[in-house]
């Protein structure tokens, strides 16, 4: 049985329905990635799975119980979330923000302990932000901040971790760093990860389980090598492409079809010249066009224009 699933859910914002009768089951210990075109419902599904959006119909189940019926702290001890836009309080340091991940484990009879301190330090070390512990979060780069937020989620010590577009606004180097970190959490710690990604090639490289959505429905799901085909990409994204093997990872790599140039235009957008056309009219051409005589020697002089004179 999957620890996290959605059964026949209807997802809506006010009266605007995003998905109806949608069912998904997240495989335990997988790195599941949800992909699809803009406004297909992938982030809305993640919000429902994380209890940030209550379904208008159907149920989201966590360990067999409706997630909406569970106490907030119990959910927070089981499921961590990295939202699409995370805003840190002004003037907070990295270590203080990461320490907030321990809040679900606090209570009247259990206050801050040496174990909490150890977990915070280990979470910062695992994400490579230990040396930033005393820095203010708002002083960090985008990639560093994202690692700090992941460290906070790690400090929650949840077996399930949901990430909504974790690479948004990051350059390519930091995108790969964040996804490599997620892969390490999955492989080395056995956590179940669910992420929404826009880049299909990143999804195919890192996911162990891929869910492709369109118009609020699941079109296909399974291992990337099993489902990523040119036909699927055309169906879901409306993109003509070829699928080749990624030379680095061996996973499917989507190569979009090249743009076809307009007929009769060259690379620069100008009409192609007939073969043999020089682009400049010499004296003979002028004479033929006008019928005027060209003084003797003019053709020879003209032929020398543009040659190096040494001056």
PDB file of C-alpha atoms in Angstrom:
ATOM      1  CA  UNK A   1       0.000   0.000   0.000  1.00  0.00           C
ATOM      2  CA  UNK A   2       1.228   3.505  -0.847  1.00  0.00           C
ATOM      3  CA  UNK A   3       1.674   5.794   2.143  1.00  0.00           C
ATOM      4  CA  UNK A   4       0.496   8.816   0.132  1.00  0.00           C
ATOM      5  CA  UNK A   5      -2.272   8.742  -2.454  1.00  0.00           C
ATOM      6  CA  UNK A   6      -5.206  10.659  -3.905  1.00  0.00           C
ATOM      7  CA  UNK A   7      -8.443   8.820  -4.653  1.00  0.00           C
ATOM      8  CA  UNK A   8     -10.958  10.285  -7.104  1.00  0.00           C
ATOM      9  CA  UNK A   9     -10.224  13.854  -6.026  1.00  0.00           C
ATOM     10  CA  UNK A  10     -11.795  16.941  -7.522  1.00  0.00           C
ATOM     11  CA  UNK A  11      -9.469  19.928  -7.209  1.00  0.00           C
ATOM     12  CA  UNK A  12     -10.744  23.462  -7.607  1.00  0.00           C
ATOM     13  CA  UNK A  13     -10.090  27.082  -6.699  1.00  0.00           C
ATOM     14  CA  UNK A  14     -13.481  28.579  -5.815  1.00  0.00           C
ATOM     15  CA  UNK A  15     -15.646  27.623  -8.794  1.00  0.00           C
ATOM     16  CA  UNK A  16     -12.769  26.927 -11.189  1.00  0.00           C
ATOM     17  CA  UNK A  17     -12.270  23.175 -11.438  1.00  0.00           C
ATOM     18  CA  UNK A  18      -8.698  22.075 -12.189  1.00  0.00           C
ATOM     19  CA  UNK A  19      -9.115  18.299 -12.050  1.00  0.00           C
ATOM     20  CA  UNK A  20     -11.951  15.808 -11.573  1.00  0.00           C
ATOM     21  CA  UNK A  21     -11.880  12.188 -10.424  1.00  0.00           C
ATOM     22  CA  UNK A  22      -8.092  12.261 -10.287  1.00  0.00           C
ATOM     23  CA  UNK A  23      -6.327   9.307  -8.663  1.00  0.00           C
ATOM     24  CA  UNK A  24      -2.599   8.817  -8.051  1.00  0.00           C
ATOM     25  CA  UNK A  25      -0.583   6.610  -5.735  1.00  0.00           C
ATOM     26  CA  UNK A  26       2.984   7.644  -4.897  1.00  0.00           C
ATOM     27  CA  UNK A  27       5.236   4.558  -4.824  1.00  0.00           C
ATOM     28  CA  UNK A  28       6.995   4.212  -1.490  1.00  0.00           C
ATOM     29  CA  UNK A  29      10.745   4.990  -1.521  1.00  0.00           C
ATOM     30  CA  UNK A  30      10.497   6.488  -5.016  1.00  0.00           C
ATOM     31  CA  UNK A  31      11.662   9.774  -6.462  1.00  0.00           C
ATOM     32  CA  UNK A  32       8.408  10.667  -8.199  1.00  0.00           C
ATOM     33  CA  UNK A  33       8.353  13.651 -10.552  1.00  0.00           C
ATOM     34  CA  UNK A  34       5.169  15.224 -11.919  1.00  0.00           C
ATOM     35  CA  UNK A  35       5.457  16.918 -15.324  1.00  0.00           C
ATOM     36  CA  UNK A  36       3.095  18.559 -17.770  1.00  0.00           C
ATOM     37  CA  UNK A  37       2.382  21.827 -19.582  1.00  0.00           C
ATOM     38  CA  UNK A  38       1.530  25.036 -17.741  1.00  0.00           C
ATOM     39  CA  UNK A  39      -1.838  25.022 -15.966  1.00  0.00           C
ATOM     40  CA  UNK A  40      -2.244  21.245 -16.285  1.00  0.00           C
ATOM     41  CA  UNK A  41      -2.806  20.829 -12.537  1.00  0.00           C
ATOM     42  CA  UNK A  42       0.552  19.405 -11.409  1.00  0.00           C
ATOM     43  CA  UNK A  43       1.237  22.011  -8.690  1.00  0.00           C
ATOM     44  CA  UNK A  44      -2.424  21.877  -7.654  1.00  0.00           C
ATOM     45  CA  UNK A  45      -2.099  18.113  -7.179  1.00  0.00           C
ATOM     46  CA  UNK A  46       1.020  18.622  -5.052  1.00  0.00           C
ATOM     47  CA  UNK A  47      -0.827  21.175  -2.911  1.00  0.00           C
ATOM     48  CA  UNK A  48      -3.586  18.646  -2.330  1.00  0.00           C
ATOM     49  CA  UNK A  49      -1.112  15.898  -1.438  1.00  0.00           C
ATOM     50  CA  UNK A  50       0.510  18.218   1.117  1.00  0.00           C
ATOM     51  CA  UNK A  51      -2.866  19.258   2.683  1.00  0.00           C
ATOM     52  CA  UNK A  52      -2.470  22.854   1.521  1.00  0.00           C
ATOM     53  CA  UNK A  53      -5.569  22.476  -0.680  1.00  0.00           C
ATOM     54  CA  UNK A  54      -8.634  20.575   0.449  1.00  0.00           C
ATOM     55  CA  UNK A  55     -10.224  18.567  -2.381  1.00  0.00           C
ATOM     56  CA  UNK A  56     -13.780  19.497  -3.344  1.00  0.00           C
ATOM     57  CA  UNK A  57     -14.414  15.784  -3.670  1.00  0.00           C
ATOM     58  CA  UNK A  58     -12.598  12.526  -3.002  1.00  0.00           C
ATOM     59  CA  UNK A  59      -9.789  12.029  -0.476  1.00  0.00           C
ATOM     60  CA  UNK A  60      -6.060  12.370  -0.039  1.00  0.00           C
ATOM     61  CA  UNK A  61      -4.824   9.502   2.122  1.00  0.00           C
ATOM     62  CA  UNK A  62      -1.755   9.474   4.342  1.00  0.00           C
ATOM     63  CA  UNK A  63      -1.004   6.068   5.841  1.00  0.00           C
ATOM     64  CA  UNK A  64      -4.538   4.979   5.009  1.00  0.00           C
ATOM     65  CA  UNK A  65      -6.303   7.891   6.748  1.00  0.00           C
ATOM     66  CA  UNK A  66      -7.802  11.024   5.229  1.00  0.00           C
ATOM     67  CA  UNK A  67      -5.052  13.613   5.561  1.00  0.00           C
ATOM     68  CA  UNK A  68      -7.601  16.312   6.437  1.00  0.00           C
ATOM     69  CA  UNK A  69      -8.590  14.353   9.555  1.00  0.00           C
ATOM     70  CA  UNK A  70      -5.083  14.095  10.981  1.00  0.00           C
ATOM     71  CA  UNK A  71      -3.587  16.551  13.512  1.00  0.00           C
ATOM     72  CA  UNK A  72      -1.303  19.130  11.917  1.00  0.00           C
ATOM     73  CA  UNK A  73       1.741  18.080  13.921  1.00  0.00           C
ATOM     74  CA  UNK A  74       1.291  14.423  13.007  1.00  0.00           C
ATOM     75  CA  UNK A  75       1.208  15.370   9.322  1.00  0.00           C
ATOM     76  CA  UNK A  76       4.268  17.603   9.778  1.00  0.00           C
ATOM     77  CA  UNK A  77       6.192  14.713  11.363  1.00  0.00           C
ATOM     78  CA  UNK A  78       5.415  12.534   8.351  1.00  0.00           C
ATOM     79  CA  UNK A  79       5.418  14.887   5.386  1.00  0.00           C
ATOM     80  CA  UNK A  80       7.785  17.770   4.613  1.00  0.00           C
ATOM     81  CA  UNK A  81       7.073  20.426   1.991  1.00  0.00           C
ATOM     82  CA  UNK A  82       9.207  22.869   0.033  1.00  0.00           C
ATOM     83  CA  UNK A  83       6.708  25.331  -1.515  1.00  0.00           C
ATOM     84  CA  UNK A  84       7.246  27.056  -4.852  1.00  0.00           C
ATOM     85  CA  UNK A  85       7.937  30.416  -3.185  1.00  0.00           C
ATOM     86  CA  UNK A  86       9.484  30.311   0.271  1.00  0.00           C
ATOM     87  CA  UNK A  87       9.986  33.591   2.134  1.00  0.00           C
ATOM     88  CA  UNK A  88      12.178  33.676   5.219  1.00  0.00           C
ATOM     89  CA  UNK A  89      11.457  36.099   8.080  1.00  0.00           C
ATOM     90  CA  UNK A  90      13.605  39.241   8.005  1.00  0.00           C
ATOM     91  CA  UNK A  91      16.850  39.043   9.946  1.00  0.00           C
ATOM     92  CA  UNK A  92      16.825  35.269  10.495  1.00  0.00           C
ATOM     93  CA  UNK A  93      20.050  33.293  10.307  1.00  0.00           C
ATOM     94  CA  UNK A  94      20.542  30.029   8.476  1.00  0.00           C
ATOM     95  CA  UNK A  95      20.824  27.970  11.657  1.00  0.00           C
ATOM     96  CA  UNK A  96      17.697  29.547  13.156  1.00  0.00           C
ATOM     97  CA  UNK A  97      15.670  28.840  10.014  1.00  0.00           C
ATOM     98  CA  UNK A  98      16.842  25.233   9.817  1.00  0.00           C
ATOM     99  CA  UNK A  99      16.033  24.822  13.523  1.00  0.00           C
ATOM    100  CA  UNK A 100      12.387  25.605  12.760  1.00  0.00           C
ATOM    101  CA  UNK A 101      12.220  22.219  11.100  1.00  0.00           C
ATOM    102  CA  UNK A 102      12.269  20.721  14.591  1.00  0.00           C
ATOM    103  CA  UNK A 103       9.036  22.501  15.603  1.00  0.00           C
ATOM    104  CA  UNK A 104       6.743  19.490  14.883  1.00  0.00           C
ATOM    105  CA  UNK A 105       8.774  17.468  17.383  1.00  0.00           C
ATOM    106  CA  UNK A 106       8.419  19.993  20.199  1.00  0.00           C
ATOM    107  CA  UNK A 107       5.704  19.918  22.851  1.00  0.00           C
ATOM    108  CA  UNK A 108       4.872  20.740  26.427  1.00  0.00           C
ATOM    109  CA  UNK A 109       6.922  17.810  27.674  1.00  0.00           C
ATOM    110  CA  UNK A 110       9.652  17.991  25.054  1.00  0.00           C
ATOM    111  CA  UNK A 111      11.625  21.176  24.578  1.00  0.00           C
ATOM    112  CA  UNK A 112      14.844  21.880  22.641  1.00  0.00           C
ATOM    113  CA  UNK A 113      17.409  19.172  23.288  1.00  0.00           C
ATOM    114  CA  UNK A 114      20.952  18.179  22.335  1.00  0.00           C
ATOM    115  CA  UNK A 115      19.359  15.727  19.882  1.00  0.00           C
ATOM    116  CA  UNK A 116      17.603  18.605  18.121  1.00  0.00           C
ATOM    117  CA  UNK A 117      20.905  20.480  17.933  1.00  0.00           C
ATOM    118  CA  UNK A 118      22.599  17.427  16.434  1.00  0.00           C
ATOM    119  CA  UNK A 119      19.867  16.944  13.821  1.00  0.00           C
ATOM    120  CA  UNK A 120      20.053  20.605  12.764  1.00  0.00           C
ATOM    121  CA  UNK A 121      23.833  20.396  12.356  1.00  0.00           C
ATOM    122  CA  UNK A 122      23.561  17.148  10.396  1.00  0.00           C
ATOM    123  CA  UNK A 123      20.877  18.631   8.133  1.00  0.00           C
ATOM    124  CA  UNK A 124      23.050  21.659   7.355  1.00  0.00           C
ATOM    125  CA  UNK A 125      26.053  19.436   6.698  1.00  0.00           C
ATOM    126  CA  UNK A 126      24.043  17.161   4.383  1.00  0.00           C
ATOM    127  CA  UNK A 127      22.957  20.137   2.267  1.00  0.00           C
ATOM    128  CA  UNK A 128      26.333  21.873   2.296  1.00  0.00           C
ATOM    129  CA  UNK A 129      25.250  24.975   4.230  1.00  0.00           C
ATOM    130  CA  UNK A 130      27.027  24.289   7.536  1.00  0.00           C
ATOM    131  CA  UNK A 131      29.555  27.070   6.962  1.00  0.00           C
ATOM    132  CA  UNK A 132      26.676  29.500   6.377  1.00  0.00           C
ATOM    133  CA  UNK A 133      25.098  28.844   9.784  1.00  0.00           C
ATOM    134  CA  UNK A 134      25.592  32.388  11.080  1.00  0.00           C
ATOM    135  CA  UNK A 135      24.780  34.164   7.815  1.00  0.00           C
ATOM    136  CA  UNK A 136      21.459  35.923   7.288  1.00  0.00           C
ATOM    137  CA  UNK A 137      19.250  34.059   4.861  1.00  0.00           C
ATOM    138  CA  UNK A 138      18.403  37.189   2.848  1.00  0.00           C
ATOM    139  CA  UNK A 139      22.127  37.662   2.102  1.00  0.00           C
ATOM    140  CA  UNK A 140      22.441  34.325   0.300  1.00  0.00           C
ATOM    141  CA  UNK A 141      22.265  33.478  -3.384  1.00  0.00           C
ATOM    142  CA  UNK A 142      19.222  31.732  -4.804  1.00  0.00           C
ATOM    143  CA  UNK A 143      20.952  28.355  -4.847  1.00  0.00           C
ATOM    144  CA  UNK A 144      22.165  28.737  -1.282  1.00  0.00           C
ATOM    145  CA  UNK A 145      18.723  29.748  -0.037  1.00  0.00           C
ATOM    146  CA  UNK A 146      17.147  26.730  -1.705  1.00  0.00           C
ATOM    147  CA  UNK A 147      19.639  24.470   0.042  1.00  0.00           C
ATOM    148  CA  UNK A 148      18.787  26.099   3.375  1.00  0.00           C
ATOM    149  CA  UNK A 149      15.072  25.441   2.856  1.00  0.00           C
ATOM    150  CA  UNK A 150      15.852  21.823   2.011  1.00  0.00           C
ATOM    151  CA  UNK A 151      17.965  21.617   5.169  1.00  0.00           C
ATOM    152  CA  UNK A 152      14.971  22.834   7.200  1.00  0.00           C
ATOM    153  CA  UNK A 153      12.794  20.159   5.630  1.00  0.00           C
ATOM    154  CA  UNK A 154      15.483  17.568   6.395  1.00  0.00           C
ATOM    155  CA  UNK A 155      15.481  18.668  10.027  1.00  0.00           C
ATOM    156  CA  UNK A 156      11.814  17.637  10.172  1.00  0.00           C
ATOM    157  CA  UNK A 157      13.030  14.074   9.578  1.00  0.00           C
ATOM    158  CA  UNK A 158       9.968  13.160   7.553  1.00  0.00           C
ATOM    159  CA  UNK A 159       9.896   9.997   5.425  1.00  0.00           C
ATOM    160  CA  UNK A 160       7.938  11.906   2.727  1.00  0.00           C
ATOM    161  CA  UNK A 161       9.261  15.086   1.133  1.00  0.00           C
ATOM    162  CA  UNK A 162       7.312  17.168  -1.428  1.00  0.00           C
ATOM    163  CA  UNK A 163       8.950  19.868  -3.572  1.00  0.00           C
ATOM    164  CA  UNK A 164       7.068  22.300  -5.797  1.00  0.00           C
ATOM    165  CA  UNK A 165       9.345  23.438  -8.652  1.00  0.00           C
ATOM    166  CA  UNK A 166      12.533  23.451  -6.521  1.00  0.00           C
ATOM    167  CA  UNK A 167      14.706  24.665  -9.435  1.00  0.00           C
ATOM    168  CA  UNK A 168      12.641  27.743 -10.342  1.00  0.00           C
ATOM    169  CA  UNK A 169      14.747  30.934 -10.692  1.00  0.00           C
ATOM    170  CA  UNK A 170      18.019  28.994 -10.408  1.00  0.00           C
ATOM    171  CA  UNK A 171      20.739  28.943 -13.045  1.00  0.00           C
ATOM    172  CA  UNK A 172      21.680  25.620 -14.618  1.00  0.00           C
ATOM    173  CA  UNK A 173      24.534  24.901 -12.183  1.00  0.00           C
ATOM    174  CA  UNK A 174      22.342  25.408  -9.119  1.00  0.00           C
ATOM    175  CA  UNK A 175      19.491  23.452 -10.711  1.00  0.00           C
ATOM    176  CA  UNK A 176      21.743  20.416 -11.046  1.00  0.00           C
ATOM    177  CA  UNK A 177      23.119  20.873  -7.526  1.00  0.00           C
ATOM    178  CA  UNK A 178      19.626  20.911  -6.013  1.00  0.00           C
ATOM    179  CA  UNK A 179      18.473  17.890  -8.035  1.00  0.00           C
ATOM    180  CA  UNK A 180      21.668  15.977  -7.199  1.00  0.00           C
ATOM    181  CA  UNK A 181      20.965  16.688  -3.529  1.00  0.00           C
ATOM    182  CA  UNK A 182      17.400  15.407  -3.892  1.00  0.00           C
ATOM    183  CA  UNK A 183      18.688  12.245  -5.568  1.00  0.00           C
ATOM    184  CA  UNK A 184      21.111  11.694  -2.682  1.00  0.00           C
ATOM    185  CA  UNK A 185      18.308  12.049  -0.124  1.00  0.00           C
ATOM    186  CA  UNK A 186      16.316   9.455  -2.017  1.00  0.00           C
ATOM    187  CA  UNK A 187      19.141   7.003  -2.633  1.00  0.00           C
ATOM    188  CA  UNK A 188      21.095   7.295   0.615  1.00  0.00           C
ATOM    189  CA  UNK A 189      18.331   7.964   3.131  1.00  0.00           C
ATOM    190  CA  UNK A 190      15.491   6.067   1.502  1.00  0.00           C
ATOM    191  CA  UNK A 191      13.106   9.003   1.569  1.00  0.00           C
ATOM    192  CA  UNK A 192      10.107   9.191  -0.719  1.00  0.00           C
ATOM    193  CA  UNK A 193      10.343  12.374  -2.794  1.00  0.00           C
ATOM    194  CA  UNK A 194       7.621  13.946  -4.905  1.00  0.00           C
ATOM    195  CA  UNK A 195       8.608  16.922  -7.050  1.00  0.00           C
ATOM    196  CA  UNK A 196       7.001  19.086  -9.692  1.00  0.00           C
ATOM    197  CA  UNK A 197       9.465  19.983 -12.451  1.00  0.00           C
ATOM    198  CA  UNK A 198       9.132  21.950 -15.686  1.00  0.00           C
ATOM    199  CA  UNK A 199      12.186  20.501 -17.414  1.00  0.00           C
ATOM    200  CA  UNK A 200      11.285  17.121 -18.911  1.00  0.00           C
ATOM    201  CA  UNK A 201      14.926  16.139 -19.416  1.00  0.00           C
ATOM    202  CA  UNK A 202      15.695  16.792 -15.745  1.00  0.00           C
ATOM    203  CA  UNK A 203      12.619  14.775 -14.791  1.00  0.00           C
ATOM    204  CA  UNK A 204      13.670  11.852 -16.997  1.00  0.00           C
ATOM    205  CA  UNK A 205      17.193  11.901 -15.579  1.00  0.00           C
ATOM    206  CA  UNK A 206      16.343  12.022 -11.869  1.00  0.00           C
ATOM    207  CA  UNK A 207      12.919  10.394 -11.454  1.00  0.00           C
ATOM    208  CA  UNK A 208      12.415   6.744 -10.657  1.00  0.00           C
ATOM    209  CA  UNK A 209       8.683   7.225 -11.263  1.00  0.00           C
ATOM    210  CA  UNK A 210       7.263   9.796 -13.680  1.00  0.00           C
ATOM    211  CA  UNK A 211       3.700  11.134 -13.812  1.00  0.00           C
ATOM    212  CA  UNK A 212       2.733  13.033 -16.988  1.00  0.00           C
ATOM    213  CA  UNK A 213      -0.359  15.233 -16.719  1.00  0.00           C
ATOM    214  CA  UNK A 214      -2.479  17.261 -19.116  1.00  0.00           C
ATOM    215  CA  UNK A 215      -5.740  19.128 -18.514  1.00  0.00           C
ATOM    216  CA  UNK A 216      -6.033  17.837 -14.963  1.00  0.00           C
ATOM    217  CA  UNK A 217      -5.649  14.160 -15.892  1.00  0.00           C
ATOM    218  CA  UNK A 218      -2.824  11.628 -15.708  1.00  0.00           C
ATOM    219  CA  UNK A 219      -1.850  10.692 -19.267  1.00  0.00           C
ATOM    220  CA  UNK A 220       0.906   8.224 -18.392  1.00  0.00           C
ATOM    221  CA  UNK A 221       3.003   7.112 -15.436  1.00  0.00           C
ATOM    222  CA  UNK A 222       5.869   4.740 -14.836  1.00  0.00           C
ATOM    223  CA  UNK A 223       9.632   4.588 -15.143  1.00  0.00           C
ATOM    224  CA  UNK A 224      10.945   7.288 -17.530  1.00  0.00           C
ATOM    225  CA  UNK A 225      12.572   4.684 -19.779  1.00  0.00           C
ATOM    226  CA  UNK A 226       9.199   2.977 -20.144  1.00  0.00           C
ATOM    227  CA  UNK A 227       6.940   5.928 -20.885  1.00  0.00           C
ATOM    228  CA  UNK A 228       8.980   8.806 -22.374  1.00  0.00           C
ATOM    229  CA  UNK A 229       8.414   8.522 -26.116  1.00  0.00           C
ATOM    230  CA  UNK A 230       8.119  11.014 -28.951  1.00  0.00           C
ATOM    231  CA  UNK A 231       4.415  10.211 -29.112  1.00  0.00           C
ATOM    232  CA  UNK A 232       3.905  10.981 -25.412  1.00  0.00           C
ATOM    233  CA  UNK A 233       5.777  14.294 -25.672  1.00  0.00           C
ATOM    234  CA  UNK A 234       3.662  15.253 -28.689  1.00  0.00           C
ATOM    235  CA  UNK A 235       0.464  14.283 -26.871  1.00  0.00           C
ATOM    236  CA  UNK A 236       1.258  16.049 -23.584  1.00  0.00           C
ATOM    237  CA  UNK A 237       3.302  19.069 -24.689  1.00  0.00           C
ATOM    238  CA  UNK A 238       2.399  19.400 -28.380  1.00  0.00           C
ATOM    239  CA  UNK A 239       6.096  19.218 -29.237  1.00  0.00           C
ATOM    240  CA  UNK A 240       7.618  17.317 -32.153  1.00  0.00           C
ATOM    241  CA  UNK A 241      10.847  15.695 -31.043  1.00  0.00           C
ATOM    242  CA  UNK A 242      13.203  12.751 -31.086  1.00  0.00           C
ATOM    243  CA  UNK A 243      14.063  10.670 -28.040  1.00  0.00           C
ATOM    244  CA  UNK A 244      17.693   9.634 -27.718  1.00  0.00           C
ATOM    245  CA  UNK A 245      19.767   8.185 -24.905  1.00  0.00           C
ATOM    246  CA  UNK A 246      21.362  10.713 -22.565  1.00  0.00           C
ATOM    247  CA  UNK A 247      25.106  10.078 -23.018  1.00  0.00           C
ATOM    248  CA  UNK A 248      25.745  10.864 -19.330  1.00  0.00           C
ATOM    249  CA  UNK A 249      22.912   9.046 -17.550  1.00  0.00           C
ATOM    250  CA  UNK A 250      21.512   6.636 -20.127  1.00  0.00           C
ATOM    251  CA  UNK A 251      18.023   8.047 -19.504  1.00  0.00           C
ATOM    252  CA  UNK A 252      15.669   9.351 -22.223  1.00  0.00           C
ATOM    253  CA  UNK A 253      16.695  12.708 -23.668  1.00  0.00           C
ATOM    254  CA  UNK A 254      14.175  14.852 -25.533  1.00  0.00           C
ATOM    255  CA  UNK A 255      15.577  16.614 -28.609  1.00  0.00           C
ATOM    256  CA  UNK A 256      13.027  19.077 -30.045  1.00  0.00           C
ATOM    257  CA  UNK A 257      12.588  19.169 -33.799  1.00  0.00           C
ATOM    258  CA  UNK A 258      14.562  21.959 -35.479  1.00  0.00           C
ATOM    259  CA  UNK A 259      12.748  25.062 -36.667  1.00  0.00           C
ATOM    260  CA  UNK A 260      12.148  24.942 -40.384  1.00  0.00           C
ATOM    261  CA  UNK A 261      13.351  28.142 -42.170  1.00  0.00           C
ATOM    262  CA  UNK A 262      10.889  30.016 -44.318  1.00  0.00           C
ATOM    263  CA  UNK A 263      10.943  29.062 -47.965  1.00  0.00           C
ATOM    264  CA  UNK A 264      13.097  31.330 -50.126  1.00  0.00           C
ATOM    265  CA  UNK A 265      14.974  32.880 -47.227  1.00  0.00           C
ATOM    266  CA  UNK A 266      18.568  32.421 -46.234  1.00  0.00           C
ATOM    267  CA  UNK A 267      20.017  32.240 -42.746  1.00  0.00           C
ATOM    268  CA  UNK A 268      19.880  35.985 -42.322  1.00  0.00           C
ATOM    269  CA  UNK A 269      16.274  36.196 -43.411  1.00  0.00           C
ATOM    270  CA  UNK A 270      17.117  37.718 -46.823  1.00  0.00           C
ATOM    271  CA  UNK A 271      16.115  36.115 -50.092  1.00  0.00           C
ATOM    272  CA  UNK A 272      18.867  33.847 -51.372  1.00  0.00           C
ATOM    273  CA  UNK A 273      20.819  35.291 -54.287  1.00  0.00           C
ATOM    274  CA  UNK A 274      20.996  33.372 -57.578  1.00  0.00           C
ATOM    275  CA  UNK A 275      24.140  31.313 -57.939  1.00  0.00           C
ATOM    276  CA  UNK A 276      26.961  33.373 -59.403  1.00  0.00           C
ATOM    277  CA  UNK A 277      25.445  36.723 -58.378  1.00  0.00           C
ATOM    278  CA  UNK A 278      28.124  39.037 -57.065  1.00  0.00           C
ATOM    279  CA  UNK A 279      25.906  41.441 -55.140  1.00  0.00           C
ATOM    280  CA  UNK A 280      27.731  44.429 -56.765  1.00  0.00           C
ATOM    281  CA  UNK A 281      27.402  45.733 -60.301  1.00  0.00           C
ATOM    282  CA  UNK A 282      30.653  46.155 -62.226  1.00  0.00           C
ATOM    283  CA  UNK A 283      31.225  48.563 -65.129  1.00  0.00           C
ATOM    284  CA  UNK A 284      30.204  45.948 -67.725  1.00  0.00           C
ATOM    285  CA  UNK A 285      26.853  45.490 -66.049  1.00  0.00           C
ATOM    286  CA  UNK A 286      26.335  49.244 -65.835  1.00  0.00           C
ATOM    287  CA  UNK A 287      27.250  49.616 -69.502  1.00  0.00           C
ATOM    288  CA  UNK A 288      24.848  46.850 -70.507  1.00  0.00           C
ATOM    289  CA  UNK A 289      22.068  48.353 -68.471  1.00  0.00           C
ATOM    290  CA  UNK A 290      22.535  51.965 -69.589  1.00  0.00           C
ATOM    291  CA  UNK A 291      24.020  51.552 -73.063  1.00  0.00           C
ATOM    292  CA  UNK A 292      26.713  54.141 -72.134  1.00  0.00           C
ATOM    293  CA  UNK A 293      30.349  53.694 -73.058  1.00  0.00           C
ATOM    294  CA  UNK A 294      32.839  53.209 -70.227  1.00  0.00           C
ATOM    295  CA  UNK A 295      36.201  54.932 -70.725  1.00  0.00           C
ATOM    296  CA  UNK A 296      39.088  52.676 -71.614  1.00  0.00           C
ATOM    297  CA  UNK A 297      40.893  51.383 -68.527  1.00  0.00           C
ATOM    298  CA  UNK A 298      37.920  51.932 -66.231  1.00  0.00           C
ATOM    299  CA  UNK A 299      37.172  48.213 -65.994  1.00  0.00           C
ATOM    300  CA  UNK A 300      40.788  47.472 -65.131  1.00  0.00           C
ATOM    301  CA  UNK A 301      40.827  50.217 -62.484  1.00  0.00           C
ATOM    302  CA  UNK A 302      37.550  49.012 -61.049  1.00  0.00           C
ATOM    303  CA  UNK A 303      38.839  45.452 -60.860  1.00  0.00           C
ATOM    304  CA  UNK A 304      41.667  46.671 -58.633  1.00  0.00           C
ATOM    305  CA  UNK A 305      39.314  48.256 -56.038  1.00  0.00           C
ATOM    306  CA  UNK A 306      39.355  46.271 -52.810  1.00  0.00           C
ATOM    307  CA  UNK A 307      42.725  44.629 -53.473  1.00  0.00           C
ATOM    308  CA  UNK A 308      45.369  45.356 -50.933  1.00  0.00           C
ATOM    309  CA  UNK A 309      47.431  48.322 -52.088  1.00  0.00           C
ATOM    310  CA  UNK A 310      49.959  48.090 -49.287  1.00  0.00           C
ATOM    311  CA  UNK A 311      49.191  51.642 -48.172  1.00  0.00           C
TER     312      UNK A 311
END
